[in-house]
PDB file of C-alpha atoms and ligand atoms in Angstrom:
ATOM      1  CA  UNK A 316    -209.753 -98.448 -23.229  1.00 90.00           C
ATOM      2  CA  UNK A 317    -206.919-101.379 -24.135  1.00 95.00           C
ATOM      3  CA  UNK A 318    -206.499-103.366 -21.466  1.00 97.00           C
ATOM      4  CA  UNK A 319    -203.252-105.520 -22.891  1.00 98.00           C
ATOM      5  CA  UNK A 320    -201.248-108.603 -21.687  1.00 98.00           C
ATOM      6  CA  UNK A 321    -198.174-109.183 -23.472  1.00 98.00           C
ATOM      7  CA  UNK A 322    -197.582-112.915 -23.315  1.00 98.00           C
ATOM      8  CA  UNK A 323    -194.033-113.797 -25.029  1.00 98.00           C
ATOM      9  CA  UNK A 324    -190.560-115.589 -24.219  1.00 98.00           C
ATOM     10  CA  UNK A 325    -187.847-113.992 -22.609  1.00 98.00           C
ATOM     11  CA  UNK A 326    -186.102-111.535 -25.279  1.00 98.00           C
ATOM     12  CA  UNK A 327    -188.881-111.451 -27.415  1.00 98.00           C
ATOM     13  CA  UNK A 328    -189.483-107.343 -26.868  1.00 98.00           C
ATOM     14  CA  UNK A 329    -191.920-106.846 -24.068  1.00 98.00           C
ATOM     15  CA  UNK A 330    -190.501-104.964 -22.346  1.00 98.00           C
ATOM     16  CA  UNK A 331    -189.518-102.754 -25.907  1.00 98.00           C
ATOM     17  CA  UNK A 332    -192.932-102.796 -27.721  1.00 98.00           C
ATOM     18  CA  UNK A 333    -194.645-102.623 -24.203  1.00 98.00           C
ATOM     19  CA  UNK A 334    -193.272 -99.157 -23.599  1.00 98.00           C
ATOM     20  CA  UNK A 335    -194.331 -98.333 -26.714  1.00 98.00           C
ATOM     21  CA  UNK A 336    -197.749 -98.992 -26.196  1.00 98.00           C
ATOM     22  CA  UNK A 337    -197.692 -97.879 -23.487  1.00 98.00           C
ATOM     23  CA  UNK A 338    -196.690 -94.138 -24.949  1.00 98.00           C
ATOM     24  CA  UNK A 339    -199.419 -94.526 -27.634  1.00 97.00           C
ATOM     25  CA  UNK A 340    -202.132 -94.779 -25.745  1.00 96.00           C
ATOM     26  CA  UNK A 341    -201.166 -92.948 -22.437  1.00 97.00           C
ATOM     27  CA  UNK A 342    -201.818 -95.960 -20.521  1.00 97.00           C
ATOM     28  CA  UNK A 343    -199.187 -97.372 -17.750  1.00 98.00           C
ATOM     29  CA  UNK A 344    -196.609-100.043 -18.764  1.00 98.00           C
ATOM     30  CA  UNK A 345    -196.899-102.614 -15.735  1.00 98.00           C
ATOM     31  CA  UNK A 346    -194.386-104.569 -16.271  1.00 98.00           C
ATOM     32  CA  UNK A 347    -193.887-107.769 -13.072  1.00 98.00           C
ATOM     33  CA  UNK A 348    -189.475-108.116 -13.842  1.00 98.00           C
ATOM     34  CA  UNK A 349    -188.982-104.070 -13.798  1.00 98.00           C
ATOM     35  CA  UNK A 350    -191.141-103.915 -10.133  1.00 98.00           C
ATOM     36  CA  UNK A 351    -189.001-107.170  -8.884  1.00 98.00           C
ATOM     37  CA  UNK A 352    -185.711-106.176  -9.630  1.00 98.00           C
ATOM     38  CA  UNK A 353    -186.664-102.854  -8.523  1.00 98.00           C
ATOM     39  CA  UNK A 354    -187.290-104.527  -5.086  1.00 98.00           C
ATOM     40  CA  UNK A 355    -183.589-106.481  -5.707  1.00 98.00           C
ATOM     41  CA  UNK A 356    -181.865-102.996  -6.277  1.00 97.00           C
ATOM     42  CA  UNK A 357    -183.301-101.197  -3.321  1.00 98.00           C
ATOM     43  CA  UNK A 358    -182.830-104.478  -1.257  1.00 98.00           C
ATOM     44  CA  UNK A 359    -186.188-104.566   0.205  1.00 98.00           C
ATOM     45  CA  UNK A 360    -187.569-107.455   2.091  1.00 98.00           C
ATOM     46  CA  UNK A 361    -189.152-108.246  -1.030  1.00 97.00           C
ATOM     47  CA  UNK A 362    -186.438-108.198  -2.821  1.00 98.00           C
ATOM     48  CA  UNK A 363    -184.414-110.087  -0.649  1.00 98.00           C
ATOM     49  CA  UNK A 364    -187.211-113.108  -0.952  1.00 98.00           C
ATOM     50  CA  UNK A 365    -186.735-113.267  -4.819  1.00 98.00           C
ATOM     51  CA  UNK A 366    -183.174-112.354  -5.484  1.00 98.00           C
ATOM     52  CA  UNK A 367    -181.586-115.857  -5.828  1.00 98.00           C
ATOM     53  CA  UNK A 368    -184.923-116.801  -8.213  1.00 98.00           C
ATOM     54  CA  UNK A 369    -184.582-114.325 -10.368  1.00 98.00           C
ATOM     55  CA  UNK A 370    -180.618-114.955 -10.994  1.00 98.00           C
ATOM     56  CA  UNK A 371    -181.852-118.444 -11.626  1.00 98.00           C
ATOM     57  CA  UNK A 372    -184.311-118.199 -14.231  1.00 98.00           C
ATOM     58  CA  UNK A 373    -187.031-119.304 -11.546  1.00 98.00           C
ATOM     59  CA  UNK A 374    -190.314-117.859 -11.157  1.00 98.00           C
ATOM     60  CA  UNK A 375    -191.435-116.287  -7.881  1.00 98.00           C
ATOM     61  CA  UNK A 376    -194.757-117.670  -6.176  1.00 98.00           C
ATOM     62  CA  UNK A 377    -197.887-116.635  -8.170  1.00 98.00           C
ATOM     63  CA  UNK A 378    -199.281-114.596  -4.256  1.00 98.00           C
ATOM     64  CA  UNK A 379    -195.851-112.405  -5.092  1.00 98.00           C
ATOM     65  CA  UNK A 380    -196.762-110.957  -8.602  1.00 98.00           C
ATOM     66  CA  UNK A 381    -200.596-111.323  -8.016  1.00 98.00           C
ATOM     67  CA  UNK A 382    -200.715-108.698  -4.937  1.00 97.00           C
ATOM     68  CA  UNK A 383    -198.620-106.576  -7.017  1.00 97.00           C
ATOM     69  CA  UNK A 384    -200.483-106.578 -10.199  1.00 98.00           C
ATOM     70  CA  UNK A 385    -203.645-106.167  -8.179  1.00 98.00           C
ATOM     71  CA  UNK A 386    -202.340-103.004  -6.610  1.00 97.00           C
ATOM     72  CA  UNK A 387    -201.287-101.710 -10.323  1.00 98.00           C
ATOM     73  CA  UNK A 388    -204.467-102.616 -11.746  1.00 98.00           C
ATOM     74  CA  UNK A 389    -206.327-100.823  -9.582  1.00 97.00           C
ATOM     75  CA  UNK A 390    -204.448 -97.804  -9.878  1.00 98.00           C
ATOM     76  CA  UNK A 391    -205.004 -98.067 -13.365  1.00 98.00           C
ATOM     77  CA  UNK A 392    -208.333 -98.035 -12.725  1.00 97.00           C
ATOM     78  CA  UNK A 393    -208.298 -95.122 -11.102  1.00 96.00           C
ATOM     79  CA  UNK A 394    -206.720 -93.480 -13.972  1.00 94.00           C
ATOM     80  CA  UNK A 395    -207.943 -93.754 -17.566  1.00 88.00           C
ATOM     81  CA  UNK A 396    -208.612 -97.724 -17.262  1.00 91.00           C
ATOM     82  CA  UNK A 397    -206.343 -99.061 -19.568  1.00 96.00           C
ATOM     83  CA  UNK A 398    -202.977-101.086 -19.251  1.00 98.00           C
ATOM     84  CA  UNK A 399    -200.347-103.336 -20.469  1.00 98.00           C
ATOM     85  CA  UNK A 400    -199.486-105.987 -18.442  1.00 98.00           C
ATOM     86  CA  UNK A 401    -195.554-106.916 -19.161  1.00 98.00           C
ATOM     87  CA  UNK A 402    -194.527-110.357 -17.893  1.00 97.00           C
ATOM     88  CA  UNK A 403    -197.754-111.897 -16.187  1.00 97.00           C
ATOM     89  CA  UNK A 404    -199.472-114.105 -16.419  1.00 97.00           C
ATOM     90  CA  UNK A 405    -196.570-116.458 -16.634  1.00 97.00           C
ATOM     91  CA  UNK A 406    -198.517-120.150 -15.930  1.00 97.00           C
ATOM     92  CA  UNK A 407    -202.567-121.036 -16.242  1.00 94.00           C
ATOM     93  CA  UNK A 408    -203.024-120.604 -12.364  1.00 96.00           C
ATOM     94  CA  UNK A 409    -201.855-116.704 -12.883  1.00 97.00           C
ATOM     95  CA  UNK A 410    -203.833-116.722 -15.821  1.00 96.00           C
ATOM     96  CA  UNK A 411    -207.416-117.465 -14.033  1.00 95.00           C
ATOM     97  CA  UNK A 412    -206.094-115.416 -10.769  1.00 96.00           C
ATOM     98  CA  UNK A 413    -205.837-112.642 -13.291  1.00 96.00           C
ATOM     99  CA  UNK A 414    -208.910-112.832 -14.806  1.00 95.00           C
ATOM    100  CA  UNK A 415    -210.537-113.082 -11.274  1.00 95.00           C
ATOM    101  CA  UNK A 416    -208.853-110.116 -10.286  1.00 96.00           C
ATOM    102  CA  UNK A 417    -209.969-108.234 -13.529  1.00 95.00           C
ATOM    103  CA  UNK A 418    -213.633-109.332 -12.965  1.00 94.00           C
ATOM    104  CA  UNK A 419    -213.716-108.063  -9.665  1.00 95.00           C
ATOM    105  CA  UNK A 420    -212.434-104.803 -11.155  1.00 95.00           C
ATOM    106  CA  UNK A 421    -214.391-104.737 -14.268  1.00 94.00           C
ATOM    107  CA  UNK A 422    -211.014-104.678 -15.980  1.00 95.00           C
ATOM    108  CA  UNK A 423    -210.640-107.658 -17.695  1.00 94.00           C
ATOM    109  CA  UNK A 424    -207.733-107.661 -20.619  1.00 95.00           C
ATOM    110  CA  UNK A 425    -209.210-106.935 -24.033  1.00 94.00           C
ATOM    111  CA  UNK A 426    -205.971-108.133 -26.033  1.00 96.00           C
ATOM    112  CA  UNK A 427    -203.937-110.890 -25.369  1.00 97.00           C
ATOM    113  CA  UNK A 428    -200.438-110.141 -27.353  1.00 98.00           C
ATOM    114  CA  UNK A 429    -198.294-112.778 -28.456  1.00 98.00           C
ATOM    115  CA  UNK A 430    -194.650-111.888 -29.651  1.00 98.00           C
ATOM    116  CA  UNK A 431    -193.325-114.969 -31.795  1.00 98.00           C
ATOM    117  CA  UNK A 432    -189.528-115.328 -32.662  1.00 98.00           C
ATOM    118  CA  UNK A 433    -187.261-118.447 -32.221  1.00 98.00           C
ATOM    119  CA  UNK A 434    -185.278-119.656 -29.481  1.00 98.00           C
ATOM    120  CA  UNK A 435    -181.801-118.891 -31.013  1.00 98.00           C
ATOM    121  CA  UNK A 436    -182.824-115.236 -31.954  1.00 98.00           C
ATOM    122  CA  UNK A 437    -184.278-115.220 -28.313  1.00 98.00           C
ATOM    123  CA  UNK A 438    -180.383-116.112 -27.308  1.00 98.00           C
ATOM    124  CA  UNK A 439    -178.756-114.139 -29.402  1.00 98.00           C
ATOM    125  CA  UNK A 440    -180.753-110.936 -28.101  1.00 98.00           C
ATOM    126  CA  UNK A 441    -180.341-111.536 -24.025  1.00 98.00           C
ATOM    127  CA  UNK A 442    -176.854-112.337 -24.771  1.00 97.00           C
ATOM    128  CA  UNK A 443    -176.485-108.591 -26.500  1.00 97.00           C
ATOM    129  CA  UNK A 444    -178.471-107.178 -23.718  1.00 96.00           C
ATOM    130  CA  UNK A 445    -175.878-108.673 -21.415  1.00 96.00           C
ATOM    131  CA  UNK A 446    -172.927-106.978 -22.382  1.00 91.00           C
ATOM    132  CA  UNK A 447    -174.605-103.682 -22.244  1.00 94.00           C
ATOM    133  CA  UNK A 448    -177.175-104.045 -18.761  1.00 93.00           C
ATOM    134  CA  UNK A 449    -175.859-107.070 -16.766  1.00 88.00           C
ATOM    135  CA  UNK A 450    -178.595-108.243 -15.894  1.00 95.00           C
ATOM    136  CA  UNK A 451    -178.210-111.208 -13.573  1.00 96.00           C
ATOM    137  CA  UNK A 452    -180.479-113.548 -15.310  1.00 98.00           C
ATOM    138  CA  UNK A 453    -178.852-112.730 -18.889  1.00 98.00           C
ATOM    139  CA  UNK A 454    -176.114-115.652 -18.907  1.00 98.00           C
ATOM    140  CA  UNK A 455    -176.946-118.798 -21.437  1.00 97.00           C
ATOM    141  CA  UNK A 456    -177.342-121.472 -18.970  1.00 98.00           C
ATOM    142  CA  UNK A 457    -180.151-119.301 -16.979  1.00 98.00           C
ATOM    143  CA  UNK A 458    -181.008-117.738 -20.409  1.00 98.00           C
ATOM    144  CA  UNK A 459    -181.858-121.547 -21.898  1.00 98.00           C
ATOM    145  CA  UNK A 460    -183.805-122.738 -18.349  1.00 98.00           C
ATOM    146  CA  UNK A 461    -185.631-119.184 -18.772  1.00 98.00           C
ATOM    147  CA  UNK A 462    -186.778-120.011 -22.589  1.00 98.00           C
ATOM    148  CA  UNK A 463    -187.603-123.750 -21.074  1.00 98.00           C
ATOM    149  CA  UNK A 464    -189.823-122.319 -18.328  1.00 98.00           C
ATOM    150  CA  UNK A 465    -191.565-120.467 -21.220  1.00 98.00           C
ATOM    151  CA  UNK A 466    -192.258-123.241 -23.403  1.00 98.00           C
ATOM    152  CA  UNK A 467    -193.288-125.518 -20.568  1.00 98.00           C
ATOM    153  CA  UNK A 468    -195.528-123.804 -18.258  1.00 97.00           C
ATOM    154  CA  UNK A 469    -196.198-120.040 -19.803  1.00 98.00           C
ATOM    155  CA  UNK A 470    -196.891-121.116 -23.918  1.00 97.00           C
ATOM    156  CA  UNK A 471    -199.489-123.048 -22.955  1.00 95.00           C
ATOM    157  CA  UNK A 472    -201.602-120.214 -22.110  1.00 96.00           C
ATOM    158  CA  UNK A 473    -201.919-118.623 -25.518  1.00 96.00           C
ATOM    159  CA  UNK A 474    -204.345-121.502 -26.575  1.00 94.00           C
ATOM    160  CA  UNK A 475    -206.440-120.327 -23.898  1.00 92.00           C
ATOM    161  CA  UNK A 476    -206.191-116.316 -25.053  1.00 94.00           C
ATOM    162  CA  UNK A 477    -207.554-117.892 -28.556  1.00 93.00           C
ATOM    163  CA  UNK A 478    -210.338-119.442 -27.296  1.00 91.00           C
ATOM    164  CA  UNK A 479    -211.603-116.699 -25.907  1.00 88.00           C
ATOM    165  CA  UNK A 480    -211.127-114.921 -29.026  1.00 89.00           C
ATOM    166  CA  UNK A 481    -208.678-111.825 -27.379  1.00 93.00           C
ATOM    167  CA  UNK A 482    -205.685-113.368 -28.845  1.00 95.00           C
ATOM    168  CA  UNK A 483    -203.190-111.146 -31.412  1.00 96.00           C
ATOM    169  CA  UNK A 484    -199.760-112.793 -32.834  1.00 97.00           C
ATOM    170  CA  UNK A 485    -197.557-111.080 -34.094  1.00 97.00           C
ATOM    171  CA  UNK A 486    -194.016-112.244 -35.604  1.00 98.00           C
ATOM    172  CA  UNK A 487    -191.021-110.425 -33.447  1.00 98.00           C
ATOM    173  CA  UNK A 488    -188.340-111.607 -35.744  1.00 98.00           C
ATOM    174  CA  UNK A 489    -188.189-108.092 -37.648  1.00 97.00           C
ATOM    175  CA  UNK A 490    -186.765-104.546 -36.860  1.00 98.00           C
ATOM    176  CA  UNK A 491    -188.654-102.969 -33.594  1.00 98.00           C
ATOM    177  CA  UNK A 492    -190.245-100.306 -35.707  1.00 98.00           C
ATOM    178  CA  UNK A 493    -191.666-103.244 -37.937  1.00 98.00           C
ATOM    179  CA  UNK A 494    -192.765-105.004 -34.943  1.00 98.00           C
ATOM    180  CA  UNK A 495    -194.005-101.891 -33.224  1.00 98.00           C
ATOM    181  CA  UNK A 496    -195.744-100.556 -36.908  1.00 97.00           C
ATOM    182  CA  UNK A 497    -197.878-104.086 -36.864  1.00 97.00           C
ATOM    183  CA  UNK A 498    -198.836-104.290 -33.158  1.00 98.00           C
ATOM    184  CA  UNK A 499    -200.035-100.364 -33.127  1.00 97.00           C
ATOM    185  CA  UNK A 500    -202.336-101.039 -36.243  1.00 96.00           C
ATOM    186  CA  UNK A 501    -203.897-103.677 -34.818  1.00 94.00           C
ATOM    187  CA  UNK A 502    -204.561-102.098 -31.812  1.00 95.00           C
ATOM    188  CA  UNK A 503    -205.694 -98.711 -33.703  1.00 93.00           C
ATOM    189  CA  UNK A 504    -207.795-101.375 -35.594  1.00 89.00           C
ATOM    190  CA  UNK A 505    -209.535-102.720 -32.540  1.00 85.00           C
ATOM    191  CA  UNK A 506    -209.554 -99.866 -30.635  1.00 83.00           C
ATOM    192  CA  UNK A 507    -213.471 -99.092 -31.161  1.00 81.00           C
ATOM    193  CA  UNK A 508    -214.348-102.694 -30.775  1.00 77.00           C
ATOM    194  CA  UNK A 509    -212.761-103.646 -27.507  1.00 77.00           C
ATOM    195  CA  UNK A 510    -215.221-101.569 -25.291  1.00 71.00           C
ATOM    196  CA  UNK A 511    -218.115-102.810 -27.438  1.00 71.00           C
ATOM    197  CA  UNK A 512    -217.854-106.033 -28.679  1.00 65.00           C
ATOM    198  CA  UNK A 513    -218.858-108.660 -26.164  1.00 66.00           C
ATOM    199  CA  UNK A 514    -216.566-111.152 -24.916  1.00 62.00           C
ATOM    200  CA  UNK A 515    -218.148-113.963 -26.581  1.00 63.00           C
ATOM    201  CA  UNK A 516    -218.487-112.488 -30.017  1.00 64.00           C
ATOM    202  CA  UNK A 517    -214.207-112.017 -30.027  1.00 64.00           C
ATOM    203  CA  UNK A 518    -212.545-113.810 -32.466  1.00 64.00           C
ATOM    204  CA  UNK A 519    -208.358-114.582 -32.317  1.00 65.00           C
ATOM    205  CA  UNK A 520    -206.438-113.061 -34.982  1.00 64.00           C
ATOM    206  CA  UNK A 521    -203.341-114.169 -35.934  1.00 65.00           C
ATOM    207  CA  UNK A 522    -200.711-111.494 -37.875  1.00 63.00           C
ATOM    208  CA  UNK A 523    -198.048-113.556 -38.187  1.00 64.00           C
ATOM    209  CA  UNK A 524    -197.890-114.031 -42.233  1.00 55.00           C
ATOM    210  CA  UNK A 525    -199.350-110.592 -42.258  1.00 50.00           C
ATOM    211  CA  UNK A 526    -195.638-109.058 -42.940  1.00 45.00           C
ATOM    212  CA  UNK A 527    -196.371-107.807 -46.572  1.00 42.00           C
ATOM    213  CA  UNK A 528    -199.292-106.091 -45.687  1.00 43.00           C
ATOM    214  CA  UNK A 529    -197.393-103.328 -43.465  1.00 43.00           C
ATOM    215  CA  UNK A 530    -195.222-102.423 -45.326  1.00 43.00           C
ATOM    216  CA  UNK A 531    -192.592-105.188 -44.843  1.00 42.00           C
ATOM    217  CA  UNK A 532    -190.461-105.129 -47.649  1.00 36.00           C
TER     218      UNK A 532
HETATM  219  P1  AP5 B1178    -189.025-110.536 -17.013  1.00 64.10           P
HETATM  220  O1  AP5 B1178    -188.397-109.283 -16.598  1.00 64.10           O
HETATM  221  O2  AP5 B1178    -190.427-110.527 -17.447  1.00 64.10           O
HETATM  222  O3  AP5 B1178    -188.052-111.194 -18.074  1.00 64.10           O
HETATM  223  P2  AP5 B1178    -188.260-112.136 -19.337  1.00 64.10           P
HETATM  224  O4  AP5 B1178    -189.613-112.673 -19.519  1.00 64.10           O
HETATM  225  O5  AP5 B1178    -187.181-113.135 -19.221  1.00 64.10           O
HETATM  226  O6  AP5 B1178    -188.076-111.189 -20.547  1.00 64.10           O
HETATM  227  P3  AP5 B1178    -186.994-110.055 -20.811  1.00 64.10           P
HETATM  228  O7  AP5 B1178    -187.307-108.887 -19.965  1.00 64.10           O
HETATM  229  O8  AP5 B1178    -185.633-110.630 -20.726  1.00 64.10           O
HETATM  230  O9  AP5 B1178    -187.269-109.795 -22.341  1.00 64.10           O
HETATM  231  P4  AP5 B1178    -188.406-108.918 -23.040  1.00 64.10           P
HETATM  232  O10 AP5 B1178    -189.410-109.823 -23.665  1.00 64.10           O
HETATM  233  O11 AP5 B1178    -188.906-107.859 -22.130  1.00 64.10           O
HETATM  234  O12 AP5 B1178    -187.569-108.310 -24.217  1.00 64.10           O
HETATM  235  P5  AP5 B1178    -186.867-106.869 -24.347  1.00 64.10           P
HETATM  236  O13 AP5 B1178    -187.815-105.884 -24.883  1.00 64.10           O
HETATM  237  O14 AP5 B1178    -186.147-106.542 -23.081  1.00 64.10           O
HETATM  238  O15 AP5 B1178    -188.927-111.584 -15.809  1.00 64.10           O
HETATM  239  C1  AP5 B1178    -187.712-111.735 -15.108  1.00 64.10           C
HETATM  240  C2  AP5 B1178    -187.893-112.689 -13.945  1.00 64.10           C
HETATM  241  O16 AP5 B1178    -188.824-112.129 -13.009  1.00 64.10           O
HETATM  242  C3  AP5 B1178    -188.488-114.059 -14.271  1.00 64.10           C
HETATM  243  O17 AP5 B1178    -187.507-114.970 -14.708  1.00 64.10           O
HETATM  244  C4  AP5 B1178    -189.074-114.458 -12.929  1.00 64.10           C
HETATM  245  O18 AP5 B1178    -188.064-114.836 -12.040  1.00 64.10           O
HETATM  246  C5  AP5 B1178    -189.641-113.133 -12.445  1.00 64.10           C
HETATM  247  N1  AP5 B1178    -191.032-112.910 -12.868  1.00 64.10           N
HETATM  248  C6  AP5 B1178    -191.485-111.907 -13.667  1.00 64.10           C
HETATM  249  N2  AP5 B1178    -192.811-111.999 -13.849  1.00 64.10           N
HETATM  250  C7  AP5 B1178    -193.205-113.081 -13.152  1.00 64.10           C
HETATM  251  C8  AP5 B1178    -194.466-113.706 -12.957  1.00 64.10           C
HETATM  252  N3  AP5 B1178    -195.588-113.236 -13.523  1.00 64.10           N
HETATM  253  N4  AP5 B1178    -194.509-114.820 -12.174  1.00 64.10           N
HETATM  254  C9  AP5 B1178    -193.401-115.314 -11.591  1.00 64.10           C
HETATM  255  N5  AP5 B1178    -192.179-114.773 -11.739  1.00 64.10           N
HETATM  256  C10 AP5 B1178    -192.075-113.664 -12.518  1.00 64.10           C
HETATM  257  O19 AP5 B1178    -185.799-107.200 -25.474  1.00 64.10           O
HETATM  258  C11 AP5 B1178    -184.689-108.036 -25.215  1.00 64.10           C
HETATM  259  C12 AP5 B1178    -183.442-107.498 -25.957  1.00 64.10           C
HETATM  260  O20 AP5 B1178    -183.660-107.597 -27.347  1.00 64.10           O
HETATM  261  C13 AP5 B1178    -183.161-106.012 -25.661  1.00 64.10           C
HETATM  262  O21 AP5 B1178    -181.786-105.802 -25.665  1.00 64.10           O
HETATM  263  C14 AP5 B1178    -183.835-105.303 -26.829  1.00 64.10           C
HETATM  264  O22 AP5 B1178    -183.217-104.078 -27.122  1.00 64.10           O
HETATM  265  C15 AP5 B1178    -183.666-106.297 -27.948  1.00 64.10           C
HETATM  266  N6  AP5 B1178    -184.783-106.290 -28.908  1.00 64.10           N
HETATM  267  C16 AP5 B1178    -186.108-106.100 -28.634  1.00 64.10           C
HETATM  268  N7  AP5 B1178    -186.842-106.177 -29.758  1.00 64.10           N
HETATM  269  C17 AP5 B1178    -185.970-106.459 -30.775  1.00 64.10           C
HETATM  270  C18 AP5 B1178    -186.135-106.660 -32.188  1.00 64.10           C
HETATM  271  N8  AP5 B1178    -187.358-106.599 -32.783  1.00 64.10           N
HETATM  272  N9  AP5 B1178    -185.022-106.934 -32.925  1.00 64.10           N
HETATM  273  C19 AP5 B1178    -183.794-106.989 -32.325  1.00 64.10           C
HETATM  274  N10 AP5 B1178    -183.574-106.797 -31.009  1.00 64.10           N
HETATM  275  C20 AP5 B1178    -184.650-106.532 -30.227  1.00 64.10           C
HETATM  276 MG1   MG B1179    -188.674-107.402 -20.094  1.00 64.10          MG
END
């Protein structure tokens, strides 16, 4: 089964290509922003404790988004086994937390997806989005300390996806159904490999001058 973390900047479509996944493989899209301000709106306790970070562009303590992942990965378990994991892990502490957690489950990730695009294009996205959603993180100044966040603590982690050899990159920068075309052939691709290659054997594969080669006119 796919077991997927989507590991991109702020705009760059997780939360778009991860529902799509998500619908092509019947698996659940977890995705850590969605169950927070889902907390915010119904103005639990929760929700309470993490309102004025997310309208900042902070992150919320690692124990916050850990416990709930846990819970959803277990579920998941439960269910078919598979996943993708929106949003998390977001610094190299979450990262090995995660991989703990999946251990102890026997539902470690199999794919680690990377959505590139460029800061400006990242900008130029949230600030559609915030005409339409209002979302209280979408203004530039929070916007620009969210995509700083990213490159400072969160980036750093897709070195460590490549070394272990789960690591897909794919270039955002292109319609969603381009974007969404690429990522579900790779995954069809891989598909009868993830359950039986061994971790060790993995190699990285990078898409990202790939373009031509699905169709990208
Ligand atoms: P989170 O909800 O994860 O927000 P984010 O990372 O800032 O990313 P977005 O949801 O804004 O963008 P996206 O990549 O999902 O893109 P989307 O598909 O929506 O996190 C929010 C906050 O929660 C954090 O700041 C933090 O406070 C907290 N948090 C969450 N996880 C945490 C963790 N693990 N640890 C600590 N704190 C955590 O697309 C964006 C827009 O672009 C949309 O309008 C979309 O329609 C459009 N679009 C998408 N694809 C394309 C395309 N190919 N071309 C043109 N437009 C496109
Ligand atoms: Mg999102």
């Amino acid at each position: 089964m796919v077991r997927i973390l989507l590991v991109a900047p702020p705009g760059a479509g997780k939360g778009t290509q991860g529902a799509l996944i998500a619908t092509h493989f019947s698996i659940p899209h977890i995705a850590t922003g969605d169950l927070l301000r889902d907390h915010v709106a119904r103005d639990t306790r929760l929700g309470r404790a993490v309102r004025d970070r997310l309208s900042r562009g902070e992150l919320v303590p690692d124990e916050i988004v850990l416990d709930m992942v846990s819970v959803a990965i277990a579920e998941a378990k439960a269910n078919d086994g598979g996943y993708v994991l929106d949003g998390m892990p977001r610094n190299i502490a979450q990262a090995r937390a995660l991989y703990e957690i999946g251990r102890s489950l026997d539902m470690t990730a199999n794919v680690a997806l990377h959505l590139k695009a460029d800061d400006e294009e990242l900008v130029r996205r949230l600030l559609a989005r915030a005409a339409l959603e209002g979302r209280s993180d979408d203004t530039e100044p929070v916007i620009r300390r969210r995509l700083a966040l990213y490159h400072e603590v969160t980036h750093p982690i897709v070195g460590w996806y490549a070394s272990r050899g789960i690591l897909v990159s794919v270039d955002a920068v292109r319609p969603v159904e381009r974007v969404a075309r690429q990522i579900l052939t790779a995954l069809e691709a891989m598909r009868p490999l993830v359950d039986h290659v061994p971790e060790h054997a993995r190699r990285s594969i990078d898409l990202t001058g790939l373009g031509a080669a699905f169709g990208q006119s």
